[in-house]
mmCIF file of C-alpha atoms in Angstrom:
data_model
loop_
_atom_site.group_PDB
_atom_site.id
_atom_site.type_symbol
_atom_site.label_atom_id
_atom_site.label_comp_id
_atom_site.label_asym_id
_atom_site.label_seq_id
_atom_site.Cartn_x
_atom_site.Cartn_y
_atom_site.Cartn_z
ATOM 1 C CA UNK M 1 5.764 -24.660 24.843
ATOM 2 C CA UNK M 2 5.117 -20.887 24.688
ATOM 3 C CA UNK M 3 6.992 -18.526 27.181
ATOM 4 C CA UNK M 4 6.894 -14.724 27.500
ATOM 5 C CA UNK M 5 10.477 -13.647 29.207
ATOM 6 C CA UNK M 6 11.926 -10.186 29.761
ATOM 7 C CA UNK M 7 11.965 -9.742 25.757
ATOM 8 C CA UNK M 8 10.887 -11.701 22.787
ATOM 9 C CA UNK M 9 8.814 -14.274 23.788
ATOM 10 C CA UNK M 10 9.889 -17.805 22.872
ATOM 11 C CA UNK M 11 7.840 -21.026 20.808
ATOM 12 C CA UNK M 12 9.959 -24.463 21.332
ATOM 13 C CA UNK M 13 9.056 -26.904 19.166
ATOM 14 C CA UNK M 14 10.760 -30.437 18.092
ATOM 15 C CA UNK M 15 11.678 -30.739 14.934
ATOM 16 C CA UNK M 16 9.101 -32.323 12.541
ATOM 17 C CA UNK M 17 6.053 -31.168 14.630
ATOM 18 C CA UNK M 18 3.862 -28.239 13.044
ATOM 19 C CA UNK M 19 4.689 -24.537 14.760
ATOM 20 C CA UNK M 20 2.092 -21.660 15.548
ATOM 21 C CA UNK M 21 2.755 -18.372 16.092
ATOM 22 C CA UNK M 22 0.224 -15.839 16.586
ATOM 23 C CA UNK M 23 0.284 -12.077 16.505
ATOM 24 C CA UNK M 24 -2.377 -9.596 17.687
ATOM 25 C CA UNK M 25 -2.475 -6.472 15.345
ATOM 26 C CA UNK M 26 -3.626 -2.827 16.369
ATOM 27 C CA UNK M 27 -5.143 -1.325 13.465
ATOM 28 C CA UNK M 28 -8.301 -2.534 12.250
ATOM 29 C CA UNK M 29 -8.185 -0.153 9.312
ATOM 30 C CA UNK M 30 -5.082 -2.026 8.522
ATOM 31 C CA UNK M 31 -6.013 -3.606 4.951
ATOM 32 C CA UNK M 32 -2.567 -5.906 4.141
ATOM 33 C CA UNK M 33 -0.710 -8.314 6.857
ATOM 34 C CA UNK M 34 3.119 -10.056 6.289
ATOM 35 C CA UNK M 35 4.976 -12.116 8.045
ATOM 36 C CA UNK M 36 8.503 -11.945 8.332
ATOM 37 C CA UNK M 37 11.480 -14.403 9.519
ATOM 38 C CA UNK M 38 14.542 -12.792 10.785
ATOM 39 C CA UNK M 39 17.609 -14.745 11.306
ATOM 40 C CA UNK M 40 20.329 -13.695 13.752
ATOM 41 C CA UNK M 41 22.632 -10.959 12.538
ATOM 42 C CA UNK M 42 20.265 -10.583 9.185
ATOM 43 C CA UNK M 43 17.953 -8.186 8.340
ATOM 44 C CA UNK M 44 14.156 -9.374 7.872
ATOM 45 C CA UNK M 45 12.691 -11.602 4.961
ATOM 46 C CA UNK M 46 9.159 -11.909 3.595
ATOM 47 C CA UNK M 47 7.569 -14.876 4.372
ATOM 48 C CA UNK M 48 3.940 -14.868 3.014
ATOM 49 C CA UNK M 49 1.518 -11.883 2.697
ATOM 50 C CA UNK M 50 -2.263 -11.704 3.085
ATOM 51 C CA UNK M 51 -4.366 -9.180 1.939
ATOM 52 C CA UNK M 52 -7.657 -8.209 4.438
ATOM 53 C CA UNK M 53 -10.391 -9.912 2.007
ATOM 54 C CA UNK M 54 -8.602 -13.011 2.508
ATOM 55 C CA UNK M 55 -8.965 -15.301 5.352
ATOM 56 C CA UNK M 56 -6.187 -17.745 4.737
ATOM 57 C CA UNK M 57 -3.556 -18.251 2.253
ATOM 58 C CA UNK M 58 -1.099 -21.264 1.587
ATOM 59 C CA UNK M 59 2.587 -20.952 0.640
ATOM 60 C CA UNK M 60 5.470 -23.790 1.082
ATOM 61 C CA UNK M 61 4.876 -25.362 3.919
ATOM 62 C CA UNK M 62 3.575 -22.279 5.590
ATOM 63 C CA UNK M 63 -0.251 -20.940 6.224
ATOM 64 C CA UNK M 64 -1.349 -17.721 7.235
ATOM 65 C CA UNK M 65 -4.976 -16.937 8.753
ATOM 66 C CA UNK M 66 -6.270 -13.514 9.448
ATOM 67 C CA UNK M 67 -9.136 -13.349 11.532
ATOM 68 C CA UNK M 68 -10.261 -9.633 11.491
ATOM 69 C CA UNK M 69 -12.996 -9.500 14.061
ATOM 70 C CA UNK M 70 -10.699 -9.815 16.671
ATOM 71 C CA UNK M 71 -7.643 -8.745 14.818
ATOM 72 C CA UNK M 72 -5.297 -11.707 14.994
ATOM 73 C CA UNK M 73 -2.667 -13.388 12.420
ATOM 74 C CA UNK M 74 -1.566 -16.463 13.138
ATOM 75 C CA UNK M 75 0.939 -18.020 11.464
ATOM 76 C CA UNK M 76 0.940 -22.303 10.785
ATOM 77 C CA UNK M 77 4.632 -24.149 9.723
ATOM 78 C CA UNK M 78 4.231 -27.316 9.139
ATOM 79 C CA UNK M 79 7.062 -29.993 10.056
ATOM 80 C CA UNK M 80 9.157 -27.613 11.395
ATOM 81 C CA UNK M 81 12.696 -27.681 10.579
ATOM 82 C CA UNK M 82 16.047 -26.434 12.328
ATOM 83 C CA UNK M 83 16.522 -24.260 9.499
ATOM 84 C CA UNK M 84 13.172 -21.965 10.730
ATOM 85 C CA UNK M 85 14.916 -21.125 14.063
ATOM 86 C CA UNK M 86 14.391 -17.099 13.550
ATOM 87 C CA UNK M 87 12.298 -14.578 15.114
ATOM 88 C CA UNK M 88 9.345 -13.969 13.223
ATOM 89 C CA UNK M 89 7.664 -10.739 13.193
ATOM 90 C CA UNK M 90 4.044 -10.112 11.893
ATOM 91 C CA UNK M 91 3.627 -6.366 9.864
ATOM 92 C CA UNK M 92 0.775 -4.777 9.225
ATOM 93 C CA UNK M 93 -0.228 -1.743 6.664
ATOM 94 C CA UNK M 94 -2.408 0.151 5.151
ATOM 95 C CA UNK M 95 -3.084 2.193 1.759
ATOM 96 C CA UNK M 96 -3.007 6.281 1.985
ATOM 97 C CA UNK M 97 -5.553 8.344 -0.061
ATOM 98 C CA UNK M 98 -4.798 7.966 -3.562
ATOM 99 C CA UNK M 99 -3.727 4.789 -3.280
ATOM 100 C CA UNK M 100 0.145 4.872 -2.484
ATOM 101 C CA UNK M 101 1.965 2.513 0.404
ATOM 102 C CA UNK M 102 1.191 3.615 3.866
ATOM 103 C CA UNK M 103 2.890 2.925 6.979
ATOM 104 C CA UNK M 104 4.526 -0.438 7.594
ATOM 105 C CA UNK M 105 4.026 -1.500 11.578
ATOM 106 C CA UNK M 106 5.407 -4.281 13.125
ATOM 107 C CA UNK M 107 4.210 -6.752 16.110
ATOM 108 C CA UNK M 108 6.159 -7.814 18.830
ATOM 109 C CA UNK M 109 7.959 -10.946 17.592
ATOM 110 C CA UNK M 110 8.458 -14.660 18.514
ATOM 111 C CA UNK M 111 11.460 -16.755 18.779
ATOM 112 C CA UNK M 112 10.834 -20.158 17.565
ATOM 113 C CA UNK M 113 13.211 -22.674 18.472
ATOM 114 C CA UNK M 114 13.372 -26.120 17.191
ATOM 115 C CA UNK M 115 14.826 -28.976 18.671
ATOM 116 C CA UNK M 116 16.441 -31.422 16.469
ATOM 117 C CA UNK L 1 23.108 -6.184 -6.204
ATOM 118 C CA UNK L 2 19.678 -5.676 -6.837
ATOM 119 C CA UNK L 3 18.646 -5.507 -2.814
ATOM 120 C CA UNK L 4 18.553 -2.661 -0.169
ATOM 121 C CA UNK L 5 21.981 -1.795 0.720
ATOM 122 C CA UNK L 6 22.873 -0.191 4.372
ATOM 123 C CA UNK L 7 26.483 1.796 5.271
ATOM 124 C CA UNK L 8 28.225 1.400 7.411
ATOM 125 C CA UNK L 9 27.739 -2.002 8.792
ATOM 126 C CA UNK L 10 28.926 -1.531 11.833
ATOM 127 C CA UNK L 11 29.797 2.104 13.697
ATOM 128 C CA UNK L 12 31.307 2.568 16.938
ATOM 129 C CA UNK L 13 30.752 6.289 18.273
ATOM 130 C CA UNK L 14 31.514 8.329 21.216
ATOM 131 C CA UNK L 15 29.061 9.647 23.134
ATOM 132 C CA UNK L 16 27.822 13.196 21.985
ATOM 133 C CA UNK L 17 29.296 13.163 18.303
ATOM 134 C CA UNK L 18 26.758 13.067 16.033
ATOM 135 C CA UNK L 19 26.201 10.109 13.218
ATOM 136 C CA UNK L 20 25.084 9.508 9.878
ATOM 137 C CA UNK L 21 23.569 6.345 8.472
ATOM 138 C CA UNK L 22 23.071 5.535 4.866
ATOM 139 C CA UNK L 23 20.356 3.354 2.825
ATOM 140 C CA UNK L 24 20.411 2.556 -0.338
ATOM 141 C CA UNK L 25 16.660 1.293 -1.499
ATOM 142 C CA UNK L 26 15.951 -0.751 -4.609
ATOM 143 C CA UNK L 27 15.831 1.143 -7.546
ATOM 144 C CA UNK L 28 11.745 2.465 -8.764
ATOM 145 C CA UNK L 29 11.120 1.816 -5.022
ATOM 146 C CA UNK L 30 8.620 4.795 -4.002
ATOM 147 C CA UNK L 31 8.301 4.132 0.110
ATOM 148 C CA UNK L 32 11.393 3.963 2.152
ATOM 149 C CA UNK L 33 11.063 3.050 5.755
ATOM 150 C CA UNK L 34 13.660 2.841 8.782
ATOM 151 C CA UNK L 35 13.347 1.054 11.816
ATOM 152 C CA UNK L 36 15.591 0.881 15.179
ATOM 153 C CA UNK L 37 16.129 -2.505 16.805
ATOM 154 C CA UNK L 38 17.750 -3.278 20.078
ATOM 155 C CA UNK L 39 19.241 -6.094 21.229
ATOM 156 C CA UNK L 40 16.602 -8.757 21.638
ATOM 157 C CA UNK L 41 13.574 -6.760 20.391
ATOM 158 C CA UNK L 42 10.992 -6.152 17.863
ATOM 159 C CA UNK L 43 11.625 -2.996 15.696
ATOM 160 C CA UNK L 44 10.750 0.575 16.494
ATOM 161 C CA UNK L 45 8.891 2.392 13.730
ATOM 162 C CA UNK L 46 11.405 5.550 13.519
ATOM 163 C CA UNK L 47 10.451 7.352 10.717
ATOM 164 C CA UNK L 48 8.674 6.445 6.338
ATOM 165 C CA UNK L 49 8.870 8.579 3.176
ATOM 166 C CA UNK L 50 6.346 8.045 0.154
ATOM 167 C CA UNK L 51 6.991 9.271 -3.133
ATOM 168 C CA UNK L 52 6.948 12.978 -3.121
ATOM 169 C CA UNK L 53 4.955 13.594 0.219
ATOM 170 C CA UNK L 54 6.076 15.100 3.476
ATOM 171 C CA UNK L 55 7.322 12.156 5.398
ATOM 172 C CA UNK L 56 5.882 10.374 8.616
ATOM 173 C CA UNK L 57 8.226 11.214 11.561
ATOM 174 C CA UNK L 58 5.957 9.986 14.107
ATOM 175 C CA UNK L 59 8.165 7.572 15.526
ATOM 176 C CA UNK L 60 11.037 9.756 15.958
ATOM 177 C CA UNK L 61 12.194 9.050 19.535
ATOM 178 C CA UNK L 62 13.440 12.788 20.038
ATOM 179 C CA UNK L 63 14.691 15.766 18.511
ATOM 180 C CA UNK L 64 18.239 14.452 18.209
ATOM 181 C CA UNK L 65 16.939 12.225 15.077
ATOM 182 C CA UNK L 66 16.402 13.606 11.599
ATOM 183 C CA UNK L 67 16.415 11.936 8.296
ATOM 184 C CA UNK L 68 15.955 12.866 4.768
ATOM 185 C CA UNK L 69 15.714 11.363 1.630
ATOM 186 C CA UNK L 70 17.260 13.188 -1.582
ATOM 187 C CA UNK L 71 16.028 12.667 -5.154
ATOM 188 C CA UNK L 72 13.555 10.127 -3.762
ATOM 189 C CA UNK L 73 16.236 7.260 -3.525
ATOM 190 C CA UNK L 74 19.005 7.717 -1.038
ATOM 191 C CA UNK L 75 17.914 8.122 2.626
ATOM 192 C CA UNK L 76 20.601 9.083 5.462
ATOM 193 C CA UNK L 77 19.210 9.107 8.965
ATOM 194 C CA UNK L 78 21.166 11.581 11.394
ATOM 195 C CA UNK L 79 21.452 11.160 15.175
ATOM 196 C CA UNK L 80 22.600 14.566 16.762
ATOM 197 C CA UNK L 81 24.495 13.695 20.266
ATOM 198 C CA UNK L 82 24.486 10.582 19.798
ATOM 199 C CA UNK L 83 23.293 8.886 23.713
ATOM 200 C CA UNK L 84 24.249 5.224 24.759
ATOM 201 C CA UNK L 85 20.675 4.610 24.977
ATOM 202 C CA UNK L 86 20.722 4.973 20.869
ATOM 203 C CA UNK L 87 23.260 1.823 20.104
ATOM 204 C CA UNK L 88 20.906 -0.458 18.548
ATOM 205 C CA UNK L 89 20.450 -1.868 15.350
ATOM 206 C CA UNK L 90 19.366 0.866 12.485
ATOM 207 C CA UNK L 91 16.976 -1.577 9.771
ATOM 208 C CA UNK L 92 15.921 0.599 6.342
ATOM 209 C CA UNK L 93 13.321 -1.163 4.409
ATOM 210 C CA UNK L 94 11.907 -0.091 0.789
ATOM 211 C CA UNK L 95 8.487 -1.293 -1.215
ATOM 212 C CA UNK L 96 7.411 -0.568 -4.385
ATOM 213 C CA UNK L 97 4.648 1.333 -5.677
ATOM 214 C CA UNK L 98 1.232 0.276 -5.710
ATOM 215 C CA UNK L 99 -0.950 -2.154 -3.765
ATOM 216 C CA UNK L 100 -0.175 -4.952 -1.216
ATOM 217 C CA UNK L 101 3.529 -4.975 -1.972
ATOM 218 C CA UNK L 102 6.541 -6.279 0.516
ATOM 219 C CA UNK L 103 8.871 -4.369 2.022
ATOM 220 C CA UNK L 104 12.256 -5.525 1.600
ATOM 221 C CA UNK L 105 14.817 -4.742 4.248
ATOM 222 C CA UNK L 106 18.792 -4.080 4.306
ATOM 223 C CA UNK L 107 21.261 -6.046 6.234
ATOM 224 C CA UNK L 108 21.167 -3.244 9.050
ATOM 225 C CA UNK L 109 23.785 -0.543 10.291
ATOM 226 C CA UNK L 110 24.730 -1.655 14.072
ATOM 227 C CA UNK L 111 25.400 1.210 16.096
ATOM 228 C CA UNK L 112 27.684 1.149 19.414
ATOM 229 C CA UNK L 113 28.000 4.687 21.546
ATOM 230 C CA UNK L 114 30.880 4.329 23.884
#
């Protein structure tokens, strides 16, 4: 189950089973959403990106949906493994005038544990 | 390598010297961002650069912190003072020009004040 503690909160899963974690972004000018895994002691690595006309996209066993009227990201794994133990973090961003990269803002996290 | 490279690893300071942290982003990469973690926690938007235009320092937690980025590649973010509220984990990410791109992050520079 899903638990908020003192800081990240925590998803525990057993291994095998499919794994949601949802994020609630702040920005709804924000125009391009990615999900990141972070591993203990490592720095953050792109999972799978979705751009704001999109709705849902697939990767390797992963999904992400955007739902923009109420500004959530969720994102699906699908027989979990003990290899996706990590914090994930959703980011989102939008372009500046002229087109160049804006600001890159990340949610809160979750800590997904999975049980072998 | 090819990826974003962070120095020092690890620095253990005393409280009120001042330190400097280092990124290296991947080469061509236009927007260079750095982020503070603590222990336990999501990261804390500290402070982006974009090409050629004055940089976003919004998240700047105080005065103490200052950062610059020279020849639009290397960045070095400064903490004056240095506080033992500051030891966290310093994250420098870089993207690449135009739309809908990753950012890719460095390994991190974890900072101790004693």
């Amino acid at each position: 189950g899903e638990s908020v503690g003192l800081h990240l909160p925590t998803l525990s899963v057993q291994e095998g089973d499919n794994s949601i974690i949802n994020c609630a972004y702040s920005n709804s000018a924000s125009d391009y959403f990615i999900w990141y895994k972070q591993e203990s002691g490592k720095g953050p690595q792109f999972i799978i990106d979705i751009r704001s006309n999109m709705d849902k996209r697939q990767g390797q066993r992963v999904t992400v949906l955007l739902n923009k009227t109420v500004k959530h990201l969720s994102l699906q794994i699908a027989a979990t493994q003990p290899g996706d133990s990590a914090v994930y973090f959703c980011a989102e961003s939008t372009m500046n005038y002229g087109g160049s990269q804006g600001n890159l803002i990340f949610g809160k996290g979750t800590k997904l544990s999975v049980k072998p | 390598g090819a990826g974003v490279s962070q120095s020092p690893s690890n620095k253990v300071t005393e409280k009120g010297k001042d330190v400097e942290l280092r990124c290296d982003p991947i080469s061509g990469h236009t927007a260079l961002y750095w982020y503070r973690q603590s222990l336990g926690q999501g990261l804390e938007f500290l402070i982006y650069f974009q090409g050629n235009s004055a940089p976003d320092k919004s998240g700047l937690p105080s005065d103490r912190f200052s950062a610059e980025r020279t020849g639009g590649s290397v960045s070095t973010l400064t903490i004056q003072r240095t506080q033992q509220e500051d030891s966290a984990v310093y994250l420098c990410a870089s993207r690449a020009g135009g739309r809908d791109t990753e950012a890719f992050f460095g390994q991190g520079t974890r900072l101790t004040v004693v």
